[in-house]
């Protein structure tokens, strides 16, 4: 049982990091950015390229190098998210929601098949794997590297929550989310705030991509498709637009998958996850911590 809980929390931390980008962008401009999962894929390939250029490293240096690459990848994917917003979404903010949604799907395909053209269709083996000495914690077998990456994920999530709730930048984000026109009249640079939101969300997705590559050991150009859908599921479960709720939704989805795989078998894992999404949309469409909002007309 303890092992199932640990496995769920470990994978759930990936889901939560990617889901936070979904939630932040939706909270600011009410856009379901379906290209967000492909930024996770981009992060995995950026990490792969940097680790490959670094050459062979000893087991003792693998974790420090991985953390350094993770920080670098966050910067690259953050800038990629800003470019995506500037090129694909900015001119369509006043367009019907369906136009934005179709554009997001098109951007997703562009990233996926652009990476296929650049890196090839064959899966790549990640240069660094999470190995090391196995420890037993409360009956679960874990490694120091896994504990470190979960700690990094938790720190990133806590840092983001503090930024949004306690900083001047976070107050500006909340103001734009509440009423962008009023925020602009109060002197807030709405375009800059939206770009920074894309940067933060995309950076977290890139971090999750590096973690997933090091954990699973294999990456490919389509890896962002399913994780994007699951991150969206996590955001809906927790309450899309709600930062703590999204974190909770990611961890809960990881736990549900872990136990669902144990009970039903690995082939039912995705069926179980998306079945939970349908259940939440039916019973509580606003999610665990989401609030019902009446749209102004």
PDB file of C-alpha atoms in Angstrom:
ATOM      1  CA  UNK A   1       0.000   0.000   0.000  1.00  0.00           C
ATOM      2  CA  UNK A   2       2.785   2.457   0.890  1.00  0.00           C
ATOM      3  CA  UNK A   3       4.485   1.703  -2.426  1.00  0.00           C
ATOM      4  CA  UNK A   4       1.279   2.494  -4.322  1.00  0.00           C
ATOM      5  CA  UNK A   5       0.955   5.809  -2.488  1.00  0.00           C
ATOM      6  CA  UNK A   6       4.568   6.732  -3.246  1.00  0.00           C
ATOM      7  CA  UNK A   7       4.266   5.787  -6.917  1.00  0.00           C
ATOM      8  CA  UNK A   8       1.102   7.859  -7.196  1.00  0.00           C
ATOM      9  CA  UNK A   9       2.618  10.917  -5.525  1.00  0.00           C
ATOM     10  CA  UNK A  10       5.752  10.685  -7.656  1.00  0.00           C
ATOM     11  CA  UNK A  11       3.885  10.571 -10.977  1.00  0.00           C
ATOM     12  CA  UNK A  12       1.270  13.000  -9.644  1.00  0.00           C
ATOM     13  CA  UNK A  13       3.993  15.604  -9.105  1.00  0.00           C
ATOM     14  CA  UNK A  14       4.644  15.536 -12.878  1.00  0.00           C
ATOM     15  CA  UNK A  15       0.947  15.937 -13.593  1.00  0.00           C
ATOM     16  CA  UNK A  16       0.653  18.809 -11.111  1.00  0.00           C
ATOM     17  CA  UNK A  17       3.564  20.749 -12.642  1.00  0.00           C
ATOM     18  CA  UNK A  18       2.107  20.489 -16.147  1.00  0.00           C
ATOM     19  CA  UNK A  19      -1.447  21.152 -14.941  1.00  0.00           C
ATOM     20  CA  UNK A  20      -0.391  24.395 -13.267  1.00  0.00           C
ATOM     21  CA  UNK A  21       0.398  25.881 -16.678  1.00  0.00           C
ATOM     22  CA  UNK A  22      -3.056  24.927 -17.940  1.00  0.00           C
ATOM     23  CA  UNK A  23      -4.662  26.414 -14.861  1.00  0.00           C
ATOM     24  CA  UNK A  24      -2.721  29.681 -14.900  1.00  0.00           C
ATOM     25  CA  UNK A  25      -3.369  30.383 -18.580  1.00  0.00           C
ATOM     26  CA  UNK A  26      -7.048  29.522 -18.235  1.00  0.00           C
ATOM     27  CA  UNK A  27      -7.329  31.696 -15.143  1.00  0.00           C
ATOM     28  CA  UNK A  28      -5.821  34.698 -16.950  1.00  0.00           C
ATOM     29  CA  UNK A  29      -7.315  34.585 -20.479  1.00  0.00           C
ATOM     30  CA  UNK A  30      -9.795  31.672 -20.298  1.00  0.00           C
ATOM     31  CA  UNK A  31      -7.827  29.682 -22.879  1.00  0.00           C
ATOM     32  CA  UNK A  32      -7.459  25.904 -22.846  1.00  0.00           C
ATOM     33  CA  UNK A  33      -3.923  25.779 -24.204  1.00  0.00           C
ATOM     34  CA  UNK A  34      -3.821  22.292 -25.708  1.00  0.00           C
ATOM     35  CA  UNK A  35      -0.277  22.968 -26.928  1.00  0.00           C
ATOM     36  CA  UNK A  36       0.880  23.058 -23.297  1.00  0.00           C
ATOM     37  CA  UNK A  37       1.572  19.323 -23.130  1.00  0.00           C
ATOM     38  CA  UNK A  38       3.928  19.694 -26.075  1.00  0.00           C
ATOM     39  CA  UNK A  39       6.018  22.184 -24.105  1.00  0.00           C
ATOM     40  CA  UNK A  40       6.507  19.325 -21.654  1.00  0.00           C
ATOM     41  CA  UNK A  41       7.728  17.256 -24.611  1.00  0.00           C
ATOM     42  CA  UNK A  42       9.977  20.124 -25.699  1.00  0.00           C
ATOM     43  CA  UNK A  43      11.457  20.270 -22.201  1.00  0.00           C
ATOM     44  CA  UNK A  44      12.265  16.572 -22.315  1.00  0.00           C
ATOM     45  CA  UNK A  45      14.080  16.967 -25.649  1.00  0.00           C
ATOM     46  CA  UNK A  46      15.964  20.078 -24.514  1.00  0.00           C
ATOM     47  CA  UNK A  47      17.145  18.144 -21.471  1.00  0.00           C
ATOM     48  CA  UNK A  48      18.090  15.229 -23.704  1.00  0.00           C
ATOM     49  CA  UNK A  49      20.156  17.479 -25.976  1.00  0.00           C
ATOM     50  CA  UNK A  50      21.994  19.201 -23.116  1.00  0.00           C
ATOM     51  CA  UNK A  51      22.701  15.960 -21.249  1.00  0.00           C
ATOM     52  CA  UNK A  52      23.891  14.347 -24.470  1.00  0.00           C
ATOM     53  CA  UNK A  53      26.252  17.256 -25.133  1.00  0.00           C
ATOM     54  CA  UNK A  54      27.641  16.923 -21.598  1.00  0.00           C
ATOM     55  CA  UNK A  55      28.779  13.374 -22.397  1.00  0.00           C
ATOM     56  CA  UNK A  56      29.073  10.529 -19.931  1.00  0.00           C
ATOM     57  CA  UNK A  57      28.859  11.469 -16.244  1.00  0.00           C
ATOM     58  CA  UNK A  58      29.521   9.476 -13.117  1.00  0.00           C
ATOM     59  CA  UNK A  59      26.656   8.235 -10.963  1.00  0.00           C
ATOM     60  CA  UNK A  60      27.654  10.702  -8.240  1.00  0.00           C
ATOM     61  CA  UNK A  61      27.363  13.660 -10.627  1.00  0.00           C
ATOM     62  CA  UNK A  62      24.178  12.512 -12.376  1.00  0.00           C
ATOM     63  CA  UNK A  63      21.731  14.156  -9.966  1.00  0.00           C
ATOM     64  CA  UNK A  64      23.516  17.562  -9.702  1.00  0.00           C
ATOM     65  CA  UNK A  65      23.838  17.677 -13.483  1.00  0.00           C
ATOM     66  CA  UNK A  66      20.181  16.756 -13.901  1.00  0.00           C
ATOM     67  CA  UNK A  67      19.110  19.578 -11.566  1.00  0.00           C
ATOM     68  CA  UNK A  68      21.282  22.060 -13.462  1.00  0.00           C
ATOM     69  CA  UNK A  69      19.819  20.923 -16.781  1.00  0.00           C
ATOM     70  CA  UNK A  70      16.333  21.161 -15.284  1.00  0.00           C
ATOM     71  CA  UNK A  71      16.862  24.855 -14.451  1.00  0.00           C
ATOM     72  CA  UNK A  72      18.261  25.559 -17.932  1.00  0.00           C
ATOM     73  CA  UNK A  73      15.359  23.742 -19.558  1.00  0.00           C
ATOM     74  CA  UNK A  74      12.863  25.793 -17.576  1.00  0.00           C
ATOM     75  CA  UNK A  75      14.312  28.947 -19.125  1.00  0.00           C
ATOM     76  CA  UNK A  76      14.184  27.545 -22.654  1.00  0.00           C
ATOM     77  CA  UNK A  77      10.624  26.224 -22.425  1.00  0.00           C
ATOM     78  CA  UNK A  78       9.501  29.390 -20.657  1.00  0.00           C
ATOM     79  CA  UNK A  79      10.715  31.462 -23.596  1.00  0.00           C
ATOM     80  CA  UNK A  80       9.084  28.997 -26.000  1.00  0.00           C
ATOM     81  CA  UNK A  81       5.778  29.529 -24.178  1.00  0.00           C
ATOM     82  CA  UNK A  82       6.156  33.309 -24.481  1.00  0.00           C
ATOM     83  CA  UNK A  83       6.850  32.952 -28.221  1.00  0.00           C
ATOM     84  CA  UNK A  84       3.802  30.683 -28.596  1.00  0.00           C
ATOM     85  CA  UNK A  85       1.571  33.256 -26.913  1.00  0.00           C
ATOM     86  CA  UNK A  86       2.994  36.095 -28.987  1.00  0.00           C
ATOM     87  CA  UNK A  87       2.720  34.322 -32.356  1.00  0.00           C
ATOM     88  CA  UNK A  88      -0.384  32.144 -32.001  1.00  0.00           C
ATOM     89  CA  UNK A  89      -2.690  33.656 -29.387  1.00  0.00           C
ATOM     90  CA  UNK A  90      -2.186  37.375 -28.849  1.00  0.00           C
ATOM     91  CA  UNK A  91      -4.018  38.610 -31.942  1.00  0.00           C
ATOM     92  CA  UNK A  92      -6.920  36.247 -31.262  1.00  0.00           C
ATOM     93  CA  UNK A  93      -7.751  37.339 -27.715  1.00  0.00           C
ATOM     94  CA  UNK A  94     -10.880  39.104 -28.844  1.00  0.00           C
ATOM     95  CA  UNK A  95     -11.873  36.301 -31.214  1.00  0.00           C
ATOM     96  CA  UNK A  96     -14.512  33.653 -30.405  1.00  0.00           C
ATOM     97  CA  UNK A  97     -13.339  30.951 -27.989  1.00  0.00           C
ATOM     98  CA  UNK A  98     -13.604  28.324 -30.718  1.00  0.00           C
ATOM     99  CA  UNK A  99     -11.018  30.155 -32.823  1.00  0.00           C
ATOM    100  CA  UNK A 100      -8.557  30.139 -29.931  1.00  0.00           C
ATOM    101  CA  UNK A 101      -9.229  26.471 -29.277  1.00  0.00           C
ATOM    102  CA  UNK A 102      -8.602  25.502 -32.899  1.00  0.00           C
ATOM    103  CA  UNK A 103      -5.417  27.587 -32.906  1.00  0.00           C
ATOM    104  CA  UNK A 104      -4.225  25.791 -29.759  1.00  0.00           C
ATOM    105  CA  UNK A 105      -4.781  22.418 -31.417  1.00  0.00           C
ATOM    106  CA  UNK A 106      -2.899  23.612 -34.501  1.00  0.00           C
ATOM    107  CA  UNK A 107      -0.010  24.869 -32.349  1.00  0.00           C
ATOM    108  CA  UNK A 108       0.102  21.476 -30.639  1.00  0.00           C
ATOM    109  CA  UNK A 109       0.460  19.648 -33.969  1.00  0.00           C
ATOM    110  CA  UNK A 110       3.074  22.163 -35.124  1.00  0.00           C
ATOM    111  CA  UNK A 111       5.216  21.506 -32.039  1.00  0.00           C
ATOM    112  CA  UNK A 112       4.789  17.742 -32.243  1.00  0.00           C
ATOM    113  CA  UNK A 113       5.626  17.325 -35.906  1.00  0.00           C
ATOM    114  CA  UNK A 114       8.232  20.061 -35.829  1.00  0.00           C
ATOM    115  CA  UNK A 115      10.047  18.006 -33.209  1.00  0.00           C
ATOM    116  CA  UNK A 116       9.525  14.870 -35.313  1.00  0.00           C
ATOM    117  CA  UNK A 117      11.181  16.603 -38.256  1.00  0.00           C
ATOM    118  CA  UNK A 118      14.050  17.848 -36.104  1.00  0.00           C
ATOM    119  CA  UNK A 119      14.720  14.810 -33.909  1.00  0.00           C
ATOM    120  CA  UNK A 120      13.178  11.934 -35.841  1.00  0.00           C
ATOM    121  CA  UNK A 121      10.269   9.640 -35.115  1.00  0.00           C
ATOM    122  CA  UNK A 122      12.161   6.990 -33.162  1.00  0.00           C
ATOM    123  CA  UNK A 123      12.072   7.117 -29.338  1.00  0.00           C
ATOM    124  CA  UNK A 124      15.262   8.314 -27.663  1.00  0.00           C
ATOM    125  CA  UNK A 125      16.885   6.800 -24.576  1.00  0.00           C
ATOM    126  CA  UNK A 126      17.527   9.430 -21.924  1.00  0.00           C
ATOM    127  CA  UNK A 127      21.221   9.914 -21.065  1.00  0.00           C
ATOM    128  CA  UNK A 128      20.563   9.998 -17.293  1.00  0.00           C
ATOM    129  CA  UNK A 129      18.337   7.582 -15.383  1.00  0.00           C
ATOM    130  CA  UNK A 130      17.086   7.820 -11.823  1.00  0.00           C
ATOM    131  CA  UNK A 131      18.949   4.979 -10.184  1.00  0.00           C
ATOM    132  CA  UNK A 132      20.996   4.873  -7.033  1.00  0.00           C
ATOM    133  CA  UNK A 133      20.645   3.309  -3.642  1.00  0.00           C
ATOM    134  CA  UNK A 134      17.153   2.200  -2.706  1.00  0.00           C
ATOM    135  CA  UNK A 135      15.793   3.335   0.635  1.00  0.00           C
ATOM    136  CA  UNK A 136      12.781   2.069   2.542  1.00  0.00           C
ATOM    137  CA  UNK A 137      10.520   4.858   3.776  1.00  0.00           C
ATOM    138  CA  UNK A 138       7.340   3.854   5.625  1.00  0.00           C
ATOM    139  CA  UNK A 139       7.314   0.554   3.760  1.00  0.00           C
ATOM    140  CA  UNK A 140       7.864   2.067   0.300  1.00  0.00           C
ATOM    141  CA  UNK A 141      11.044   1.529  -1.709  1.00  0.00           C
ATOM    142  CA  UNK A 142      12.334   4.861  -3.026  1.00  0.00           C
ATOM    143  CA  UNK A 143      15.629   6.296  -4.239  1.00  0.00           C
ATOM    144  CA  UNK A 144      17.364   9.472  -3.137  1.00  0.00           C
ATOM    145  CA  UNK A 145      17.061  10.823  -6.676  1.00  0.00           C
ATOM    146  CA  UNK A 146      13.302  10.312  -6.684  1.00  0.00           C
ATOM    147  CA  UNK A 147      12.982  12.035  -3.318  1.00  0.00           C
ATOM    148  CA  UNK A 148      15.063  14.935  -4.595  1.00  0.00           C
ATOM    149  CA  UNK A 149      12.957  15.416  -7.723  1.00  0.00           C
ATOM    150  CA  UNK A 150       9.705  15.274  -5.750  1.00  0.00           C
ATOM    151  CA  UNK A 151      11.155  17.842  -3.340  1.00  0.00           C
ATOM    152  CA  UNK A 152      12.082  20.076  -6.296  1.00  0.00           C
ATOM    153  CA  UNK A 153       8.566  19.706  -7.735  1.00  0.00           C
ATOM    154  CA  UNK A 154       6.989  20.587  -4.384  1.00  0.00           C
ATOM    155  CA  UNK A 155       9.273  23.615  -3.968  1.00  0.00           C
ATOM    156  CA  UNK A 156       8.399  24.836  -7.459  1.00  0.00           C
ATOM    157  CA  UNK A 157       4.674  24.494  -6.728  1.00  0.00           C
ATOM    158  CA  UNK A 158       4.958  26.242  -3.362  1.00  0.00           C
ATOM    159  CA  UNK A 159       7.088  28.990  -4.910  1.00  0.00           C
ATOM    160  CA  UNK A 160       4.502  29.559  -7.640  1.00  0.00           C
ATOM    161  CA  UNK A 161       1.682  29.732  -5.095  1.00  0.00           C
ATOM    162  CA  UNK A 162       3.603  32.270  -3.008  1.00  0.00           C
ATOM    163  CA  UNK A 163       4.346  34.328  -6.124  1.00  0.00           C
ATOM    164  CA  UNK A 164       0.674  34.444  -7.091  1.00  0.00           C
ATOM    165  CA  UNK A 165      -0.687  35.101  -3.593  1.00  0.00           C
ATOM    166  CA  UNK A 166       1.990  37.248  -1.915  1.00  0.00           C
ATOM    167  CA  UNK A 167       3.865  39.259  -4.563  1.00  0.00           C
ATOM    168  CA  UNK A 168       3.078  42.414  -6.508  1.00  0.00           C
ATOM    169  CA  UNK A 169       3.383  40.394  -9.731  1.00  0.00           C
ATOM    170  CA  UNK A 170       0.829  37.928  -8.396  1.00  0.00           C
ATOM    171  CA  UNK A 171      -1.595  40.720  -7.524  1.00  0.00           C
ATOM    172  CA  UNK A 172      -1.292  41.995 -11.080  1.00  0.00           C
ATOM    173  CA  UNK A 173      -2.001  38.483 -12.398  1.00  0.00           C
ATOM    174  CA  UNK A 174      -5.102  38.203 -10.241  1.00  0.00           C
ATOM    175  CA  UNK A 175      -6.269  41.641 -11.354  1.00  0.00           C
ATOM    176  CA  UNK A 176      -5.895  40.724 -15.036  1.00  0.00           C
ATOM    177  CA  UNK A 177      -7.722  37.460 -14.418  1.00  0.00           C
ATOM    178  CA  UNK A 178     -10.582  39.311 -12.746  1.00  0.00           C
ATOM    179  CA  UNK A 179     -10.979  42.127 -15.276  1.00  0.00           C
ATOM    180  CA  UNK A 180      -8.276  42.818 -17.886  1.00  0.00           C
ATOM    181  CA  UNK A 181      -9.851  46.089 -19.044  1.00  0.00           C
ATOM    182  CA  UNK A 182     -10.029  47.508 -15.529  1.00  0.00           C
ATOM    183  CA  UNK A 183      -6.493  46.280 -14.853  1.00  0.00           C
ATOM    184  CA  UNK A 184      -5.232  48.135 -17.940  1.00  0.00           C
ATOM    185  CA  UNK A 185      -6.983  51.314 -16.776  1.00  0.00           C
ATOM    186  CA  UNK A 186      -5.172  50.979 -13.438  1.00  0.00           C
ATOM    187  CA  UNK A 187      -1.804  51.020 -15.216  1.00  0.00           C
ATOM    188  CA  UNK A 188      -1.095  47.274 -15.431  1.00  0.00           C
ATOM    189  CA  UNK A 189       0.637  46.117 -18.608  1.00  0.00           C
ATOM    190  CA  UNK A 190      -1.780  43.315 -19.496  1.00  0.00           C
ATOM    191  CA  UNK A 191       0.316  41.966 -22.380  1.00  0.00           C
ATOM    192  CA  UNK A 192       3.397  41.710 -20.161  1.00  0.00           C
ATOM    193  CA  UNK A 193       1.465  39.949 -17.395  1.00  0.00           C
ATOM    194  CA  UNK A 194       0.036  37.404 -19.837  1.00  0.00           C
ATOM    195  CA  UNK A 195       3.503  36.778 -21.308  1.00  0.00           C
ATOM    196  CA  UNK A 196       4.948  36.196 -17.831  1.00  0.00           C
ATOM    197  CA  UNK A 197       2.121  33.832 -17.036  1.00  0.00           C
ATOM    198  CA  UNK A 198       2.938  31.804 -20.148  1.00  0.00           C
ATOM    199  CA  UNK A 199       6.616  31.868 -19.181  1.00  0.00           C
ATOM    200  CA  UNK A 200       5.964  30.501 -15.687  1.00  0.00           C
ATOM    201  CA  UNK A 201       3.531  27.804 -16.804  1.00  0.00           C
ATOM    202  CA  UNK A 202       5.749  26.685 -19.689  1.00  0.00           C
ATOM    203  CA  UNK A 203       8.829  26.608 -17.445  1.00  0.00           C
ATOM    204  CA  UNK A 204       7.071  24.247 -15.026  1.00  0.00           C
ATOM    205  CA  UNK A 205       6.021  22.012 -17.930  1.00  0.00           C
ATOM    206  CA  UNK A 206       9.636  21.886 -19.120  1.00  0.00           C
ATOM    207  CA  UNK A 207      10.811  20.895 -15.644  1.00  0.00           C
ATOM    208  CA  UNK A 208       8.275  18.065 -15.605  1.00  0.00           C
ATOM    209  CA  UNK A 209       9.513  16.908 -19.022  1.00  0.00           C
ATOM    210  CA  UNK A 210      13.095  16.551 -17.776  1.00  0.00           C
ATOM    211  CA  UNK A 211      11.896  14.702 -14.664  1.00  0.00           C
ATOM    212  CA  UNK A 212       9.768  12.325 -16.736  1.00  0.00           C
ATOM    213  CA  UNK A 213      12.608  11.633 -19.165  1.00  0.00           C
ATOM    214  CA  UNK A 214      14.963  10.771 -16.308  1.00  0.00           C
ATOM    215  CA  UNK A 215      12.292   8.630 -14.607  1.00  0.00           C
ATOM    216  CA  UNK A 216      10.939   6.664 -17.578  1.00  0.00           C
ATOM    217  CA  UNK A 217      14.203   6.625 -19.541  1.00  0.00           C
ATOM    218  CA  UNK A 218      12.569   7.113 -22.945  1.00  0.00           C
ATOM    219  CA  UNK A 219      11.135  10.107 -24.799  1.00  0.00           C
ATOM    220  CA  UNK A 220       9.420  10.627 -28.146  1.00  0.00           C
ATOM    221  CA  UNK A 221       7.758  13.450 -30.069  1.00  0.00           C
ATOM    222  CA  UNK A 222       4.227  12.329 -29.089  1.00  0.00           C
ATOM    223  CA  UNK A 223       4.848  12.106 -25.341  1.00  0.00           C
ATOM    224  CA  UNK A 224       3.178  15.460 -24.693  1.00  0.00           C
ATOM    225  CA  UNK A 225      -0.198  14.469 -26.125  1.00  0.00           C
ATOM    226  CA  UNK A 226      -1.334  12.118 -23.373  1.00  0.00           C
ATOM    227  CA  UNK A 227       0.317  14.022 -20.527  1.00  0.00           C
ATOM    228  CA  UNK A 228      -1.439  17.156 -21.774  1.00  0.00           C
ATOM    229  CA  UNK A 229      -4.814  15.469 -21.548  1.00  0.00           C
ATOM    230  CA  UNK A 230      -4.000  14.109 -18.099  1.00  0.00           C
ATOM    231  CA  UNK A 231      -2.788  17.497 -16.900  1.00  0.00           C
ATOM    232  CA  UNK A 232      -6.070  18.963 -18.114  1.00  0.00           C
ATOM    233  CA  UNK A 233      -7.852  16.198 -16.193  1.00  0.00           C
ATOM    234  CA  UNK A 234      -5.860  17.074 -13.069  1.00  0.00           C
ATOM    235  CA  UNK A 235      -6.715  20.755 -13.443  1.00  0.00           C
ATOM    236  CA  UNK A 236     -10.431  19.956 -13.817  1.00  0.00           C
ATOM    237  CA  UNK A 237     -10.399  17.617 -10.805  1.00  0.00           C
ATOM    238  CA  UNK A 238      -8.756  20.225  -8.591  1.00  0.00           C
ATOM    239  CA  UNK A 239     -10.567  23.248  -9.988  1.00  0.00           C
ATOM    240  CA  UNK A 240      -9.141  24.825 -13.140  1.00  0.00           C
ATOM    241  CA  UNK A 241      -7.916  28.338 -12.452  1.00  0.00           C
ATOM    242  CA  UNK A 242      -7.250  27.512  -8.791  1.00  0.00           C
ATOM    243  CA  UNK A 243      -3.527  27.024  -8.039  1.00  0.00           C
ATOM    244  CA  UNK A 244      -3.794  24.922  -4.822  1.00  0.00           C
ATOM    245  CA  UNK A 245      -6.660  22.965  -6.358  1.00  0.00           C
ATOM    246  CA  UNK A 246      -4.601  22.169  -9.447  1.00  0.00           C
ATOM    247  CA  UNK A 247      -1.722  20.901  -7.296  1.00  0.00           C
ATOM    248  CA  UNK A 248      -4.159  18.725  -5.363  1.00  0.00           C
ATOM    249  CA  UNK A 249      -5.753  17.489  -8.582  1.00  0.00           C
ATOM    250  CA  UNK A 250      -2.389  16.414 -10.027  1.00  0.00           C
ATOM    251  CA  UNK A 251      -1.417  14.468  -6.931  1.00  0.00           C
ATOM    252  CA  UNK A 252      -4.880  12.929  -6.660  1.00  0.00           C
ATOM    253  CA  UNK A 253      -4.803  11.833 -10.300  1.00  0.00           C
ATOM    254  CA  UNK A 254      -1.414  10.201  -9.738  1.00  0.00           C
ATOM    255  CA  UNK A 255      -2.801   8.304  -6.748  1.00  0.00           C
ATOM    256  CA  UNK A 256      -5.914   7.248  -8.650  1.00  0.00           C
ATOM    257  CA  UNK A 257      -3.781   5.923 -11.508  1.00  0.00           C
ATOM    258  CA  UNK A 258      -1.493   4.047  -9.130  1.00  0.00           C
ATOM    259  CA  UNK A 259      -4.336   2.305  -7.321  1.00  0.00           C
ATOM    260  CA  UNK A 260      -6.348   1.836 -10.518  1.00  0.00           C
ATOM    261  CA  UNK A 261      -3.400   0.091 -12.161  1.00  0.00           C
ATOM    262  CA  UNK A 262      -2.995  -2.151  -9.132  1.00  0.00           C
ATOM    263  CA  UNK A 263      -6.679  -3.080  -9.019  1.00  0.00           C
ATOM    264  CA  UNK A 264      -7.514  -3.306 -12.740  1.00  0.00           C
ATOM    265  CA  UNK A 265      -4.166  -3.778 -14.522  1.00  0.00           C
ATOM    266  CA  UNK A 266      -1.912  -1.428 -16.471  1.00  0.00           C
ATOM    267  CA  UNK A 267      -4.019  -1.584 -19.633  1.00  0.00           C
ATOM    268  CA  UNK A 268      -6.892   0.097 -17.732  1.00  0.00           C
ATOM    269  CA  UNK A 269      -4.826   2.958 -16.314  1.00  0.00           C
ATOM    270  CA  UNK A 270      -5.878   5.615 -18.830  1.00  0.00           C
ATOM    271  CA  UNK A 271      -9.481   4.371 -18.909  1.00  0.00           C
ATOM    272  CA  UNK A 272      -9.602   4.752 -15.139  1.00  0.00           C
ATOM    273  CA  UNK A 273      -8.086   8.265 -15.233  1.00  0.00           C
ATOM    274  CA  UNK A 274     -10.452   9.649 -17.862  1.00  0.00           C
ATOM    275  CA  UNK A 275     -13.394   7.857 -16.277  1.00  0.00           C
ATOM    276  CA  UNK A 276     -12.667   9.873 -13.136  1.00  0.00           C
ATOM    277  CA  UNK A 277     -12.673  13.042 -15.283  1.00  0.00           C
ATOM    278  CA  UNK A 278     -16.151  12.218 -16.601  1.00  0.00           C
ATOM    279  CA  UNK A 279     -17.331  11.537 -13.055  1.00  0.00           C
ATOM    280  CA  UNK A 280     -16.030  14.876 -11.784  1.00  0.00           C
ATOM    281  CA  UNK A 281     -17.547  16.780 -14.703  1.00  0.00           C
ATOM    282  CA  UNK A 282     -20.870  15.141 -13.932  1.00  0.00           C
ATOM    283  CA  UNK A 283     -20.888  15.443 -10.147  1.00  0.00           C
ATOM    284  CA  UNK A 284     -18.749  18.529  -9.486  1.00  0.00           C
ATOM    285  CA  UNK A 285     -17.869  20.371 -12.708  1.00  0.00           C
ATOM    286  CA  UNK A 286     -16.054  23.155 -10.826  1.00  0.00           C
ATOM    287  CA  UNK A 287     -13.589  20.664  -9.278  1.00  0.00           C
ATOM    288  CA  UNK A 288     -12.596  20.108  -5.670  1.00  0.00           C
ATOM    289  CA  UNK A 289     -11.533  23.681  -4.881  1.00  0.00           C
ATOM    290  CA  UNK A 290     -13.024  25.541  -7.842  1.00  0.00           C
ATOM    291  CA  UNK A 291     -15.707  28.138  -7.428  1.00  0.00           C
ATOM    292  CA  UNK A 292     -18.804  28.546  -9.520  1.00  0.00           C
ATOM    293  CA  UNK A 293     -18.462  31.738 -11.536  1.00  0.00           C
ATOM    294  CA  UNK A 294     -21.245  33.583 -13.347  1.00  0.00           C
ATOM    295  CA  UNK A 295     -19.976  34.976 -16.626  1.00  0.00           C
ATOM    296  CA  UNK A 296     -20.662  38.698 -17.132  1.00  0.00           C
ATOM    297  CA  UNK A 297     -22.474  39.759 -20.299  1.00  0.00           C
TER     298      UNK A 297
END
